[in-house]
XYZ file of N, CA, C and O in Angstrom:
828
model
N 0.774 -8.412 -3.129
C 1.025 -7.225 -3.940
C 1.540 -6.084 -3.075
O 1.117 -5.909 -1.940
N 2.446 -5.290 -3.639
C 3.024 -4.175 -2.902
C 2.123 -2.937 -2.986
O 1.933 -2.227 -2.005
N 1.579 -2.688 -4.185
C 0.732 -1.522 -4.407
C -0.720 -1.958 -4.648
O -0.974 -3.017 -5.206
N -1.623 -1.084 -4.254
C -3.044 -1.330 -4.479
C -3.387 -0.969 -5.922
O -2.916 0.056 -6.440
N -4.185 -1.792 -6.592
C -4.500 -1.539 -7.998
C -5.307 -0.260 -8.174
O -5.035 0.541 -9.074
N -6.301 -0.043 -7.353
C -7.100 1.179 -7.416
C -6.806 2.021 -6.182
O -6.862 1.529 -5.060
N -6.486 3.293 -6.398
C -6.132 4.136 -5.260
C -7.366 4.873 -4.743
O -8.275 5.225 -5.504
N -7.375 5.094 -3.433
C -8.481 5.798 -2.795
C -8.410 7.293 -3.093
O -7.357 7.837 -3.428
N -9.525 7.973 -2.884
C -9.577 9.411 -3.118
C -9.293 10.196 -1.845
O -9.952 11.188 -1.532
N -8.329 9.720 -1.088
C -7.834 10.452 0.073
C -6.383 10.054 0.266
O -5.873 9.148 -0.379
N -5.690 10.760 1.158
C -4.275 10.485 1.397
C -4.121 9.494 2.539
O -4.842 9.567 3.536
N -3.149 8.595 2.376
C -2.879 7.581 3.389
C -1.384 7.489 3.661
O -0.558 7.839 2.814
N -1.052 7.020 4.837
C 0.323 6.730 5.220
C 0.963 5.826 4.160
O 0.395 4.819 3.764
N 2.133 6.233 3.650
C 2.834 5.434 2.662
C 2.539 5.778 1.218
O 3.194 5.251 0.309
N 1.559 6.647 0.963
C 1.253 7.041 -0.414
C 2.461 7.702 -1.078
O 3.216 8.444 -0.435
N 2.625 7.458 -2.375
C 3.647 8.147 -3.164
C 2.994 9.331 -3.866
O 2.004 9.171 -4.582
N 3.562 10.528 -3.648
C 3.038 11.766 -4.222
C 4.065 12.382 -5.158
O 5.257 12.048 -5.111
N 3.619 13.314 -5.974
C 4.519 14.088 -6.834
C 4.214 15.571 -6.676
O 3.109 15.960 -6.276
N 5.220 16.400 -7.022
C 4.982 17.835 -7.129
C 5.268 18.663 -5.891
O 4.999 19.863 -5.894
N 5.829 18.070 -4.851
C 6.085 18.837 -3.630
C 7.559 19.217 -3.496
O 8.441 18.592 -4.099
N 7.804 20.227 -2.691
C 9.143 20.788 -2.522
C 9.703 20.395 -1.170
O 8.978 20.366 -0.171
N 10.983 20.108 -1.139
C 11.706 19.758 0.084
C 12.648 20.900 0.432
O 13.369 21.408 -0.433
N 12.642 21.334 1.686
C 13.557 22.390 2.141
C 14.227 21.965 3.444
O 13.554 21.459 4.348
N 15.546 22.145 3.526
C 16.280 21.763 4.735
C 17.314 22.834 5.052
O 18.096 23.233 4.176
N 17.351 23.336 6.295
C 18.381 24.301 6.670
C 19.722 23.611 6.879
O 19.785 22.515 7.434
N 20.787 24.228 6.439
C 22.148 23.738 6.665
C 22.890 24.746 7.532
O 23.034 25.914 7.149
N 23.314 24.313 8.715
C 24.031 25.182 9.642
C 25.522 24.903 9.569
O 25.952 23.752 9.516
N 26.311 25.970 9.572
C 27.762 25.792 9.643
C 28.220 25.643 11.086
O 29.275 25.084 11.356
N 27.404 26.140 12.003
C 27.735 26.054 13.424
C 26.425 26.072 14.194
O 25.582 26.942 13.992
N 26.247 25.112 15.090
C 24.991 25.007 15.826
C 24.771 26.180 16.772
O 23.652 26.424 17.210
N 25.820 26.902 17.110
C 25.701 28.045 18.028
C 25.497 29.335 17.243
O 24.605 30.133 17.539
N 26.325 29.535 16.230
C 26.221 30.734 15.420
C 25.194 30.509 14.312
O 25.510 30.243 13.163
N 23.919 30.596 14.683
C 22.853 30.238 13.746
C 22.623 31.281 12.647
O 21.777 31.080 11.791
N 23.370 32.388 12.687
C 23.248 33.356 11.597
C 23.904 32.835 10.324
O 23.612 33.299 9.229
N 24.818 31.868 10.477
C 25.509 31.298 9.325
C 24.790 30.027 8.887
O 25.003 28.948 9.430
N 23.898 30.170 7.937
C 23.159 29.005 7.472
C 22.734 29.222 6.022
O 22.773 30.324 5.483
N 22.358 28.130 5.399
C 21.796 28.180 4.053
C 20.576 27.275 4.023
O 20.401 26.426 4.895
N 19.738 27.450 3.041
C 18.543 26.628 2.877
C 18.686 25.809 1.590
O 18.881 26.368 0.518
N 18.628 24.503 1.746
C 18.683 23.600 0.593
C 17.254 23.306 0.132
O 16.437 22.827 0.913
N 16.965 23.597 -1.121
C 15.621 23.405 -1.653
C 15.677 22.447 -2.840
O 16.495 22.623 -3.746
N 14.836 21.433 -2.815
C 14.769 20.454 -3.894
C 13.311 20.148 -4.202
O 12.437 20.312 -3.356
N 13.078 19.688 -5.400
C 11.772 19.155 -5.762
C 11.992 17.726 -6.257
O 12.244 17.487 -7.435
N 11.903 16.747 -5.356
C 12.128 15.356 -5.767
C 11.028 14.892 -6.715
O 9.914 15.423 -6.711
N 11.348 13.905 -7.530
C 10.337 13.350 -8.442
C 9.151 12.791 -7.667
O 8.001 12.917 -8.090
N 9.470 12.168 -6.527
C 8.428 11.529 -5.720
C 8.719 11.754 -4.238
O 9.871 11.907 -3.829
N 7.668 11.739 -3.448
C 7.832 11.749 -2.001
C 6.759 10.843 -1.398
O 5.789 10.460 -2.072
N 6.943 10.497 -0.134
C 6.082 9.519 0.538
C 5.446 10.157 1.765
O 6.115 10.870 2.521
N 4.166 9.904 1.961
C 3.450 10.412 3.135
C 3.863 9.618 4.368
O 3.731 8.393 4.406
N 4.370 10.310 5.386
C 4.713 9.650 6.643
C 3.821 10.100 7.789
O 4.001 9.659 8.922
N 2.860 10.956 7.515
C 1.843 11.278 8.517
C 0.795 10.166 8.529
O 0.348 9.744 7.456
N 0.378 9.687 9.701
C -0.808 8.823 9.733
C -1.980 9.596 9.140
O -2.072 10.821 9.291
N -2.873 8.912 8.449
C -3.953 9.620 7.766
C -4.778 10.470 8.730
O -5.242 11.554 8.374
N -4.918 9.996 9.985
C -5.714 10.747 10.959
C -4.983 12.001 11.463
O -5.577 12.821 12.165
N -3.694 12.147 11.114
C -2.931 13.323 11.546
C -2.715 14.322 10.422
O -2.083 15.360 10.632
N -3.218 14.028 9.235
C -3.107 14.982 8.132
C -4.177 16.056 8.319
O -5.358 15.754 8.422
N -3.747 17.306 8.397
C -4.701 18.397 8.605
C -4.012 19.625 9.130
O -2.784 19.657 9.304
N -4.792 20.670 9.360
C -4.265 21.953 9.844
C -3.178 22.486 8.922
O -2.203 23.096 9.369
N -3.311 22.195 7.613
C -2.374 22.675 6.586
C -0.980 22.072 6.695
O -0.012 22.630 6.161
N -0.847 20.917 7.360
C 0.477 20.329 7.596
C 0.465 18.847 7.239
O -0.513 18.132 7.500
N 1.579 18.386 6.647
C 1.786 16.967 6.379
C 3.275 16.670 6.524
O 4.116 17.553 6.325
N 3.610 15.441 6.893
C 5.003 15.012 6.977
C 5.322 14.112 5.794
O 4.593 13.154 5.520
N 6.417 14.439 5.099
C 6.803 13.721 3.892
C 8.259 13.270 3.977
O 9.034 13.774 4.786
N 8.601 12.340 3.105
C 9.997 11.910 2.955
C 10.264 11.727 1.468
O 9.464 11.082 0.775
N 11.358 12.305 0.942
C 11.632 12.144 -0.491
C 11.937 10.687 -0.835
O 12.589 9.975 -0.068
N 11.467 10.247 -1.981
C 11.767 8.907 -2.467
C 13.125 8.966 -3.161
O 13.326 9.755 -4.088
N 14.041 8.106 -2.713
C 15.433 8.152 -3.146
C 15.783 6.934 -4.004
O 15.174 5.873 -3.879
N 16.814 7.089 -4.823
C 17.368 5.939 -5.535
C 18.014 5.000 -4.518
O 18.603 5.447 -3.537
N 17.889 3.703 -4.750
C 18.501 2.767 -3.820
C 20.016 2.769 -4.000
O 20.543 3.221 -5.023
N 20.719 2.259 -3.013
C 22.174 2.263 -3.036
C 22.708 1.087 -3.846
O 22.233 -0.042 -3.703
N 23.710 1.334 -4.694
C 24.264 0.248 -5.521
C 24.715 -0.961 -4.712
O 24.597 -2.102 -5.182
N 25.207 -0.743 -3.489
C 25.721 -1.866 -2.700
C 24.629 -2.890 -2.376
O 24.925 -4.046 -2.077
N 23.368 -2.499 -2.439
C 22.293 -3.457 -2.187
C 22.334 -4.598 -3.209
O 21.950 -5.720 -2.913
N 22.809 -4.282 -4.419
C 22.856 -5.299 -5.471
C 24.049 -6.245 -5.310
O 24.205 -7.168 -6.112
N 24.871 -6.032 -4.301
C 25.986 -6.940 -4.043
C 25.556 -8.111 -3.170
O 26.329 -9.040 -2.951
N 24.348 -8.063 -2.655
C 23.823 -9.135 -1.817
C 22.793 -9.931 -2.619
O 21.719 -9.422 -2.937
N 23.093 -11.195 -2.962
C 22.167 -11.993 -3.777
C 20.777 -12.133 -3.161
O 19.782 -12.240 -3.884
N 20.692 -12.129 -1.831
C 19.400 -12.252 -1.163
C 18.515 -11.052 -1.480
O 17.301 -11.189 -1.674
N 19.115 -9.863 -1.584
C 18.364 -8.660 -1.924
C 18.072 -8.593 -3.426
O 17.027 -8.082 -3.833
N 19.000 -9.067 -4.237
C 18.826 -8.997 -5.691
C 17.550 -9.717 -6.112
O 16.824 -9.266 -7.005
N 17.244 -10.832 -5.465
C 16.029 -11.583 -5.796
C 14.773 -10.756 -5.541
O 13.780 -10.873 -6.265
N 14.804 -9.920 -4.508
C 13.649 -9.083 -4.170
C 14.124 -8.005 -3.197
O 14.358 -8.270 -2.023
N 14.286 -6.781 -3.697
C 14.815 -5.696 -2.866
C 13.910 -5.367 -1.676
O 14.367 -4.839 -0.672
N 12.626 -5.688 -1.783
C 11.727 -5.369 -0.669
C 11.982 -6.267 0.540
O 11.409 -6.033 1.603
N 12.840 -7.281 0.409
C 13.228 -8.078 1.571
C 13.924 -7.214 2.626
O 13.929 -7.554 3.807
N 14.502 -6.101 2.189
C 15.159 -5.172 3.123
C 14.154 -4.659 4.153
O 14.535 -4.265 5.261
N 12.882 -4.697 3.834
C 11.850 -4.168 4.727
C 11.477 -5.122 5.853
O 10.751 -4.733 6.761
N 11.969 -6.369 5.786
C 11.482 -7.389 6.713
C 12.585 -7.947 7.596
O 13.768 -7.754 7.335
N 12.163 -8.636 8.633
C 13.098 -9.279 9.555
C 13.847 -10.392 8.827
O 13.263 -11.123 8.023
N 15.151 -10.520 9.117
C 15.981 -11.520 8.449
C 17.122 -11.939 9.367
O 17.379 -11.314 10.404
N 17.821 -12.989 8.960
C 18.978 -13.451 9.720
C 20.206 -12.605 9.370
O 20.230 -11.911 8.341
N 21.240 -12.683 10.210
C 22.488 -11.956 9.940
C 23.118 -12.431 8.646
O 23.677 -11.637 7.883
N 23.043 -13.732 8.379
C 23.623 -14.276 7.158
C 22.929 -13.694 5.931
O 23.577 -13.317 4.947
N 21.607 -13.600 5.962
C 20.870 -13.021 4.843
C 21.199 -11.543 4.683
O 21.339 -11.048 3.562
N 21.346 -10.827 5.795
C 21.603 -9.390 5.748
C 22.984 -9.078 5.188
O 23.166 -8.096 4.464
N 23.969 -9.911 5.520
C 25.349 -9.635 5.125
C 25.696 -10.157 3.743
O 26.570 -9.620 3.066
N 25.053 -11.236 3.322
C 25.399 -11.854 2.055
C 26.451 -12.936 2.253
O 27.192 -12.929 3.243
N 26.544 -13.903 1.315
C 27.417 -15.067 1.503
C 28.903 -14.736 1.621
O 29.621 -15.349 2.414
N 29.390 -13.775 0.852
C 30.830 -13.468 0.877
C 31.240 -12.894 2.226
O 32.208 -13.346 2.845
N 30.501 -11.882 2.709
C 30.825 -11.286 4.005
C 30.645 -12.295 5.131
O 31.413 -12.313 6.098
N 29.651 -13.167 5.003
C 29.398 -14.171 6.035
C 30.543 -15.180 6.118
O 31.017 -15.530 7.200
N 31.025 -15.637 4.982
C 32.108 -16.622 4.956
C 33.427 -16.028 5.424
O 34.268 -16.725 6.008
N 33.645 -14.746 5.183
C 34.900 -14.092 5.571
C 34.905 -13.618 7.019
O 35.915 -13.106 7.505
N 33.806 -13.790 7.715
C 33.698 -13.346 9.097
C 34.468 -14.299 10.034
O 34.463 -15.511 9.810
N 35.141 -13.771 11.051
C 35.803 -14.642 12.032
C 34.813 -15.620 12.659
O 33.641 -15.284 12.868
N 35.284 -16.829 12.962
C 34.392 -17.881 13.469
C 33.642 -17.450 14.723
O 32.449 -17.728 14.871
N 34.337 -16.779 15.641
C 33.695 -16.360 16.899
C 32.546 -15.390 16.641
O 31.489 -15.481 17.255
N 32.774 -14.461 15.715
C 31.732 -13.484 15.403
C 30.554 -14.172 14.721
O 29.387 -13.863 14.989
N 30.838 -15.127 13.836
C 29.779 -15.858 13.161
C 28.941 -16.646 14.157
O 27.709 -16.664 14.084
N 29.596 -17.280 15.116
C 28.879 -18.047 16.133
C 27.997 -17.130 16.976
O 26.871 -17.479 17.333
N 28.524 -15.961 17.302
C 27.752 -15.007 18.105
C 26.495 -14.574 17.353
O 25.409 -14.509 17.919
N 26.645 -14.312 16.068
C 25.511 -13.858 15.280
C 24.477 -14.962 15.077
O 23.286 -14.701 14.966
N 24.938 -16.203 15.016
C 24.011 -17.327 14.871
C 23.105 -17.475 16.094
O 21.994 -17.990 15.992
N 23.593 -16.996 17.233
C 22.807 -17.083 18.461
C 21.800 -15.951 18.582
O 20.891 -16.000 19.406
N 21.955 -14.904 17.771
C 21.053 -13.761 17.831
C 19.724 -14.077 17.157
O 19.652 -14.886 16.227
N 18.682 -13.423 17.621
C 17.379 -13.545 16.960
C 17.398 -12.793 15.631
O 18.152 -11.837 15.442
N 16.583 -13.250 14.702
C 16.447 -12.522 13.448
C 15.888 -11.127 13.735
O 15.088 -10.943 14.657
N 16.322 -10.152 12.939
C 15.924 -8.772 13.199
C 15.924 -7.989 11.890
O 16.249 -8.520 10.822
N 15.558 -6.706 11.982
C 15.643 -5.846 10.815
C 17.100 -5.524 10.518
O 17.893 -5.288 11.434
N 17.445 -5.494 9.251
C 18.736 -4.990 8.806
C 18.495 -3.671 8.073
O 17.361 -3.353 7.712
N 19.559 -2.893 7.871
C 19.409 -1.606 7.189
C 18.225 -0.855 7.776
O 17.265 -0.490 7.099
N 18.316 -0.629 9.075
C 17.178 -0.160 9.875
C 16.657 1.216 9.480
O 15.528 1.571 9.804
N 17.472 2.009 8.768
C 17.054 3.362 8.401
C 16.204 3.404 7.135
O 15.620 4.440 6.822
N 16.149 2.284 6.409
C 15.593 2.320 5.058
C 14.345 1.452 4.897
O 14.207 0.404 5.532
N 13.473 1.889 3.989
C 12.332 1.096 3.548
C 12.294 1.183 2.036
O 12.268 2.279 1.464
N 12.302 0.028 1.373
C 12.384 -0.028 -0.088
C 10.991 -0.132 -0.699
O 10.153 -0.923 -0.238
N 10.760 0.652 -1.748
C 9.505 0.618 -2.492
C 9.705 -0.183 -3.776
O 10.671 0.025 -4.503
N 8.786 -1.092 -4.033
C 8.901 -2.002 -5.156
C 8.844 -1.255 -6.491
O 8.362 -0.120 -6.585
N 9.313 -1.928 -7.522
C 9.264 -1.372 -8.872
C 7.811 -1.251 -9.352
O 6.952 -2.030 -8.953
N 7.583 -0.266 -10.212
C 6.255 -0.074 -10.788
C 6.411 0.719 -12.077
O 7.307 1.568 -12.196
N 5.542 0.462 -13.040
C 5.642 1.155 -14.329
C 5.446 2.667 -14.203
O 5.881 3.419 -15.084
N 4.809 3.122 -13.132
C 4.599 4.561 -12.944
C 5.802 5.261 -12.329
O 5.810 6.492 -12.206
N 6.809 4.497 -11.938
C 8.029 5.068 -11.359
C 9.131 5.088 -12.422
O 9.354 4.092 -13.111
N 9.820 6.207 -12.525
C 10.874 6.364 -13.539
C 12.024 5.382 -13.280
O 12.415 5.159 -12.136
N 12.574 4.857 -14.372
C 13.763 4.018 -14.260
C 15.015 4.901 -14.214
O 15.026 6.011 -14.747
N 16.059 4.393 -13.582
C 17.349 5.086 -13.508
C 18.446 4.028 -13.540
O 18.180 2.828 -13.396
N 19.676 4.467 -13.742
C 20.792 3.538 -13.891
C 21.751 3.647 -12.709
O 22.143 4.753 -12.312
N 22.103 2.507 -12.152
C 23.129 2.427 -11.115
C 24.429 1.977 -11.768
O 24.456 0.995 -12.514
N 25.509 2.709 -11.488
C 26.797 2.437 -12.110
C 27.702 1.631 -11.179
O 27.776 1.891 -9.975
N 28.400 0.651 -11.756
C 29.318 -0.207 -11.006
C 30.681 -0.215 -11.697
O 30.767 -0.105 -12.924
N 31.733 -0.391 -10.900
C 33.085 -0.397 -11.454
C 33.421 -1.720 -12.135
O 33.978 -1.748 -13.222
N 33.088 -2.816 -11.469
C 33.549 -4.119 -11.936
C 32.432 -5.028 -12.435
O 32.599 -6.239 -12.507
N 31.284 -4.461 -12.741
C 30.175 -5.250 -13.269
C 29.295 -4.356 -14.117
O 29.440 -3.126 -14.124
N 28.399 -4.962 -14.864
C 27.522 -4.190 -15.742
C 26.625 -3.262 -14.926
O 26.220 -3.584 -13.809
N 26.348 -2.109 -15.499
C 25.415 -1.190 -14.867
C 24.018 -1.816 -14.819
O 23.683 -2.683 -15.627
N 23.209 -1.366 -13.884
C 21.875 -1.934 -13.679
C 20.830 -0.828 -13.802
O 20.949 0.227 -13.172
N 19.811 -1.085 -14.620
C 18.675 -0.168 -14.721
C 17.562 -0.691 -13.821
O 17.223 -1.877 -13.860
N 17.011 0.183 -13.021
C 16.004 -0.249 -12.053
C 15.034 0.887 -11.762
O 15.305 2.054 -12.097
N 13.910 0.562 -11.172
C 13.026 1.594 -10.621
C 12.543 1.192 -9.226
O 11.432 1.514 -8.825
N 13.415 0.453 -8.509
C 13.255 0.365 -7.064
C 13.608 1.723 -6.471
O 14.540 2.401 -6.938
N 12.912 2.123 -5.431
C 13.236 3.349 -4.701
C 13.210 3.037 -3.204
O 12.818 1.944 -2.791
N 13.622 4.023 -2.397
C 13.601 3.823 -0.948
C 13.393 5.161 -0.255
O 13.584 6.236 -0.837
N 12.986 5.080 0.992
C 13.014 6.260 1.861
C 14.013 6.008 2.975
O 14.289 4.862 3.344
N 14.562 7.099 3.481
C 15.481 7.071 4.613
C 14.733 7.716 5.781
O 14.325 8.881 5.688
N 14.536 6.972 6.858
C 13.759 7.491 7.980
C 14.381 8.737 8.605
O 13.700 9.490 9.298
N 15.664 8.961 8.369
C 16.306 10.174 8.896
C 15.914 11.399 8.075
O 16.134 12.532 8.510
N 15.344 11.184 6.914
C 15.094 12.260 5.961
C 13.596 12.541 5.869
O 12.941 12.232 4.881
N 13.047 13.128 6.924
C 11.633 13.481 6.971
C 11.509 14.995 7.120
O 12.367 15.636 7.730
N 10.427 15.560 6.579
C 10.262 17.004 6.711
C 8.784 17.379 6.783
O 7.927 16.674 6.263
N 8.553 18.495 7.435
C 7.210 19.050 7.563
C 6.932 19.963 6.371
O 7.764 20.785 5.998
N 5.755 19.800 5.767
C 5.351 20.660 4.665
C 4.080 21.391 5.047
O 3.111 20.778 5.491
N 4.074 22.699 4.879
C 2.871 23.505 5.076
C 2.177 23.687 3.732
O 2.803 24.116 2.754
N 0.909 23.340 3.673
C 0.137 23.470 2.430
C -1.311 23.747 2.793
O -1.939 22.963 3.516
N -1.851 24.841 2.297
C -3.207 25.248 2.663
C -4.262 24.236 2.236
O -5.359 24.200 2.807
N -3.950 23.410 1.255
C -4.931 22.431 0.798
C -4.921 21.149 1.631
O -5.733 20.262 1.394
N -3.988 21.047 2.579
C -3.952 19.873 3.454
C -4.902 20.091 4.629
O -4.493 20.364 5.753
N -6.191 19.997 4.354
C -7.192 20.197 5.390
C -7.440 18.922 6.195
O -7.697 18.965 7.388
N -7.379 17.788 5.516
C -7.547 16.481 6.148
C -7.158 15.431 5.115
O -6.899 15.748 3.944
N -7.162 14.166 5.532
C -6.828 13.099 4.582
C -7.838 13.031 3.437
O -7.503 12.628 2.320
N -9.060 13.440 3.708
C -10.109 13.394 2.690
C -10.298 14.723 1.970
O -11.086 14.813 1.031
N -9.586 15.741 2.414
C -9.664 17.066 1.789
C -8.243 17.566 1.562
O -7.700 18.359 2.324
N -7.625 17.026 0.508
C -6.219 17.272 0.215
C -6.023 17.204 -1.297
O -6.918 16.743 -2.020
N -4.868 17.643 -1.803
C -4.631 17.620 -3.255
C -4.421 16.195 -3.775
O -3.301 15.751 -4.007
N -5.497 15.476 -3.986
C -5.439 14.066 -4.366
C -4.811 13.873 -5.745
O -4.303 12.786 -6.065
N -4.799 14.933 -6.586
C -4.227 14.806 -7.925
C -2.710 14.565 -7.876
O -2.101 14.164 -8.871
N -2.089 14.799 -6.720
C -0.652 14.558 -6.576
C -0.335 13.095 -6.256
O 0.821 12.699 -6.260
N -1.354 12.306 -5.967
C -1.159 10.922 -5.540
C -0.901 10.020 -6.739
O -1.705 9.964 -7.675
N 0.208 9.279 -6.688
C 0.616 8.419 -7.799
C 0.369 6.948 -7.507
O -0.150 6.221 -8.343
N 0.753 6.500 -6.325
C 0.611 5.096 -5.954
C 0.195 4.980 -4.499
O 0.527 5.849 -3.673
N -0.514 3.909 -4.181
C -0.956 3.637 -2.818
C -0.527 2.229 -2.420
O -0.663 1.281 -3.196
N -0.009 2.082 -1.227
C 0.400 0.780 -0.732
C -0.823 -0.071 -0.387
O -1.875 0.457 -0.024
N -0.668 -1.377 -0.473
C -1.717 -2.261 0.033
C -1.723 -2.191 1.557
O -0.779 -1.684 2.183
N -2.754 -2.705 2.166
C -2.840 -2.718 3.629
C -1.659 -3.476 4.223
O -1.059 -3.059 5.219
N -1.279 -4.598 3.593
C -0.176 -5.416 4.107
C 1.151 -4.669 4.014
O 1.959 -4.697 4.953
N 1.393 -3.972 2.904
C 2.638 -3.222 2.750
C 2.682 -2.050 3.718
O 3.721 -1.742 4.303
N 1.548 -1.400 3.888
C 1.484 -0.277 4.829
C 1.793 -0.758 6.242
O 2.449 -0.079 7.025
N 1.352 -1.956 6.572
C 1.651 -2.538 7.880
C 3.143 -2.789 8.032
O 3.721 -2.555 9.104
N 3.805 -3.248 6.958
C 5.251 -3.460 6.998
C 5.993 -2.148 7.221
O 6.951 -2.084 8.002
N 5.562 -1.097 6.533
C 6.185 0.217 6.703
C 5.990 0.712 8.127
O 6.926 1.208 8.773
N 4.793 0.551 8.647
C 4.499 0.995 10.011
C 5.356 0.226 11.030
O 5.876 0.803 11.978
N 5.515 -1.085 10.794
C 6.292 -1.908 11.719
C 7.767 -1.515 11.712
O 8.401 -1.407 12.767
N 8.304 -1.268 10.517
C 9.740 -0.967 10.460
C 10.038 0.431 10.989
O 11.029 0.635 11.693
N 9.203 1.409 10.673
C 9.466 2.754 11.185
C 9.248 2.800 12.695
O 9.936 3.531 13.410
N 8.334 1.988 13.205
C 8.141 1.898 14.659
C 9.391 1.319 15.319
O 9.832 1.786 16.372
N 9.966 0.299 14.682
C 11.205 -0.288 15.202
C 12.328 0.743 15.187
O 13.121 0.827 16.133
N 12.394 1.538 14.144
C 13.430 2.571 14.026
C 13.380 3.532 15.216
O 14.412 3.887 15.793
N 12.182 3.932 15.603
C 12.048 4.894 16.701
C 12.048 4.252 18.085
O 12.299 4.933 19.081
N 11.779 2.965 18.159
C 11.658 2.323 19.480
C 12.950 1.683 19.973
O 12.975 1.133 21.075
N 14.026 1.760 19.181
C 15.287 1.178 19.629
C 15.774 1.896 20.885
O 15.784 3.133 20.943
N 16.207 1.124 21.876
C 16.651 1.695 23.156
C 18.160 1.547 23.271
O 18.688 0.432 23.235
N 18.910 2.656 23.418
C 20.356 2.546 23.582
C 20.703 1.877 24.910
O 19.889 1.876 25.852
N 21.895 1.325 24.979
C 22.314 0.572 26.171
C 22.181 1.417 27.432
O 21.708 0.948 28.478
N 22.564 2.692 27.346
C 22.557 3.530 28.551
C 21.147 3.837 29.050
O 20.973 4.265 30.193
N 20.130 3.608 28.217
C 18.741 3.878 28.620
C 17.964 2.637 28.977
O 16.786 2.705 29.319
N 18.599 1.492 28.857
C 17.895 0.248 29.164
C 17.691 0.109 30.660
O 18.603 0.311 31.457
N 16.449 -0.215 31.027
C 16.090 -0.349 32.432
C 16.091 -1.821 32.804
O 15.441 -2.646 32.170
N 16.853 -2.164 33.831
C 16.934 -3.548 34.286
C 16.386 -3.662 35.702
O 16.359 -2.687 36.450
N 15.942 -4.823 36.063
C 15.389 -5.053 37.415
C 16.496 -5.035 38.461
O 17.621 -5.423 38.213
């Protein structure tokens, strides 16, 4: 199961909340910081990205829950279960049969030699649930799709100041809509850890 049937009376990493505001500064120039605007939104849902032991001092880290991208439905492997995006997979599974077959032979051979890994490394998909609103994805050459899969983008995290965020056990629990199971929370923790632990070539240390 993706979600826990009964939710705890405290906040946990991965919880889906409602009612919070997102604010992001937009700079026109990184040097001339006087020229900026503030983008303010109130998403339908957001996800707790603070570890439960770090919730406190009136601060929590959240990420807005976003509609998934229509292109995900172009891959039959994902269509069967969108939460597969959260797990390690082969290059063939990540690309889909059409892109895999159209790939040059040399590139295909190279990818076959690679270990299975995470694809779509910035994203974590949240499973459908009756408590999540449905929305429609529009396509040019196929029927539109109604779904209530959602996702978070690891690049889209923000700090929220709230006086009621005293601790995981002393927080506005009435905002909590869904809670992940222990297994799903572990998957989220593993993928976000991979996102931050990637080492660029120039930083790799060799003997």
